[in-house]
Short mmCIF file of C-alpha atoms in Angstrom, two decimals:
data_model
loop_
_atom_site.label_atom_id
_atom_site.label_comp_id
_atom_site.label_asym_id
_atom_site.label_seq_id
_atom_site.Cartn_x
_atom_site.Cartn_y
_atom_site.Cartn_z
CA MET A 6 243.30 37.80 38.26
CA GLY A 7 243.78 38.05 41.90
CA VAL A 8 247.44 38.71 41.43
CA ARG A 9 247.02 41.39 38.90
CA ARG A 10 244.68 43.42 41.49
CA ALA A 11 247.35 42.65 44.35
CA ALA A 12 250.00 43.76 41.87
CA LYS A 13 248.20 46.78 41.05
CA GLY A 14 247.39 47.35 45.10
CA VAL A 15 250.96 47.55 45.73
CA GLY A 16 251.85 49.67 42.58
CA ASP A 17 249.22 52.39 43.85
CA PHE A 18 250.45 52.15 47.23
CA LEU A 19 253.85 52.74 46.23
CA VAL A 20 253.25 55.45 43.96
CA GLU A 21 251.13 57.10 46.73
CA MET A 22 253.89 56.78 49.45
CA LEU A 23 256.62 58.09 46.83
CA GLY A 24 254.22 61.14 46.13
CA GLU A 25 253.81 62.02 49.97
CA ALA A 26 257.70 61.63 50.48
CA VAL A 27 258.31 64.01 47.64
CA ALA A 28 255.71 66.63 49.18
CA GLU A 29 257.06 66.27 52.57
CA VAL A 30 260.57 67.16 51.38
CA ILE A 31 259.17 70.08 49.52
CA LEU A 32 257.65 71.25 52.35
CA ASN A 33 260.38 71.14 54.21
CA LEU A 34 262.74 72.93 52.00
CA LEU A 35 260.13 75.91 51.83
CA ALA A 36 259.87 75.80 55.56
CA CYS A 37 263.80 75.96 55.69
CA ALA A 38 263.79 78.81 52.92
CA LEU A 39 260.93 80.97 54.87
CA LEU A 40 262.64 80.53 58.00
CA GLY A 41 266.03 81.54 56.78
CA CYS A 42 264.32 84.64 55.08
CA LEU A 43 262.67 85.67 58.03
CA VAL A 44 266.35 85.61 59.79
CA LEU A 45 267.95 87.24 57.07
CA VAL A 46 265.38 90.21 57.36
CA VAL A 47 265.64 90.72 61.06
CA TYR A 48 269.52 90.26 60.82
CA LEU A 49 269.72 93.30 58.09
CA SER A 50 267.44 95.18 59.73
CA TRP A 51 269.15 95.08 62.68
CA SER A 52 272.42 96.04 61.17
CA LEU A 53 270.82 99.13 59.73
CA SER A 54 268.97 100.56 62.60
CA PRO A 55 268.27 98.60 65.65
CA ARG A 56 265.87 101.29 66.80
CA PHE A 57 263.77 101.26 63.80
CA THR A 58 263.81 97.54 64.11
CA ILE A 59 262.42 97.49 67.57
CA ALA A 60 260.13 100.09 66.55
CA GLY A 61 258.88 98.35 63.52
CA ALA A 62 258.62 95.36 66.09
CA GLY A 63 256.34 97.19 68.26
CA LEU A 64 254.05 98.70 65.60
CA LEU A 65 253.99 95.07 63.78
CA GLY A 66 253.00 93.65 67.65
CA LEU A 67 250.11 96.20 67.88
CA LEU A 68 248.91 95.38 64.06
CA LEU A 69 248.79 91.70 65.14
CA ALA A 70 247.12 92.18 68.66
CA ASN A 71 244.50 94.46 67.10
CA GLY A 72 243.98 91.89 64.11
CA ALA A 73 243.62 89.20 66.71
CA TRP A 74 241.37 91.39 68.69
CA GLN A 75 239.18 91.58 65.18
CA SER A 76 239.00 88.15 64.48
CA PHE A 77 238.10 86.60 67.97
CA ARG A 78 235.31 89.49 69.09
CA THR A 79 231.81 88.94 68.41
CA SER A 80 230.44 91.66 66.27
CA ALA A 81 226.86 92.60 65.65
CA ARG A 82 224.79 90.75 63.32
CA GLY A 83 224.68 91.83 59.76
CA ARG A 84 227.75 94.19 60.48
CA ARG A 85 230.76 93.30 58.31
CA ARG A 86 234.53 94.41 59.06
CA ARG A 87 235.86 97.41 56.83
CA GLY A 88 238.89 99.10 56.43
CA LEU A 89 241.74 98.80 59.14
CA ALA A 90 240.03 95.96 60.80
CA ALA A 91 239.69 93.71 57.65
CA LEU A 92 243.18 94.54 57.30
CA THR A 93 244.54 93.89 60.24
CA ALA A 94 242.56 90.90 60.91
CA GLY A 95 243.48 89.42 57.28
CA CYS A 96 247.51 89.66 58.47
CA PHE A 97 246.68 88.23 61.81
CA THR A 98 245.55 85.25 59.78
CA ALA A 99 248.09 85.32 57.31
CA THR A 100 250.68 85.35 60.30
CA ALA A 101 249.07 82.46 62.28
CA THR A 102 249.31 80.38 59.15
CA THR A 103 252.82 81.31 58.61
CA ALA A 104 253.43 80.23 61.94
CA LEU A 105 251.56 77.18 62.31
CA PHE A 106 253.19 76.02 58.75
CA LEU A 107 256.63 76.87 60.46
CA LEU A 108 255.86 75.38 63.50
CA LEU A 109 254.93 71.91 61.94
CA TYR A 110 257.58 71.93 59.33
CA SER A 111 260.68 73.98 60.45
CA THR A 112 260.92 71.62 63.19
CA GLY A 113 262.90 69.02 61.15
CA CYS A 114 265.04 71.39 59.41
CA ASP A 115 268.86 70.81 60.07
CA CYS A 116 269.54 73.94 59.07
CA LEU A 117 269.77 75.43 62.23
#
């Protein structure tokens, strides 16, 4: 009985280790693809119009700054975010999550 239990434990460990390795490869590929798409968008927008690219980056910076301010400020009790405040806070959260994902997984990307 001890040999079967040990064999089952080793088999479970190997399956879990293989699953984690496959998930790591998929996440690295996804991060490389996302990073490549972001670079492509910046390249294409710069080649079309550098002025609009800088203006768009400035507007995006303002949107993210307002979203960060809305996310981290203390609001009055019982008041919810509405309209633009909710939109900018959501955009900030999505951008921060994407940046964290790229920081964790695209550092091992050899596509650069």
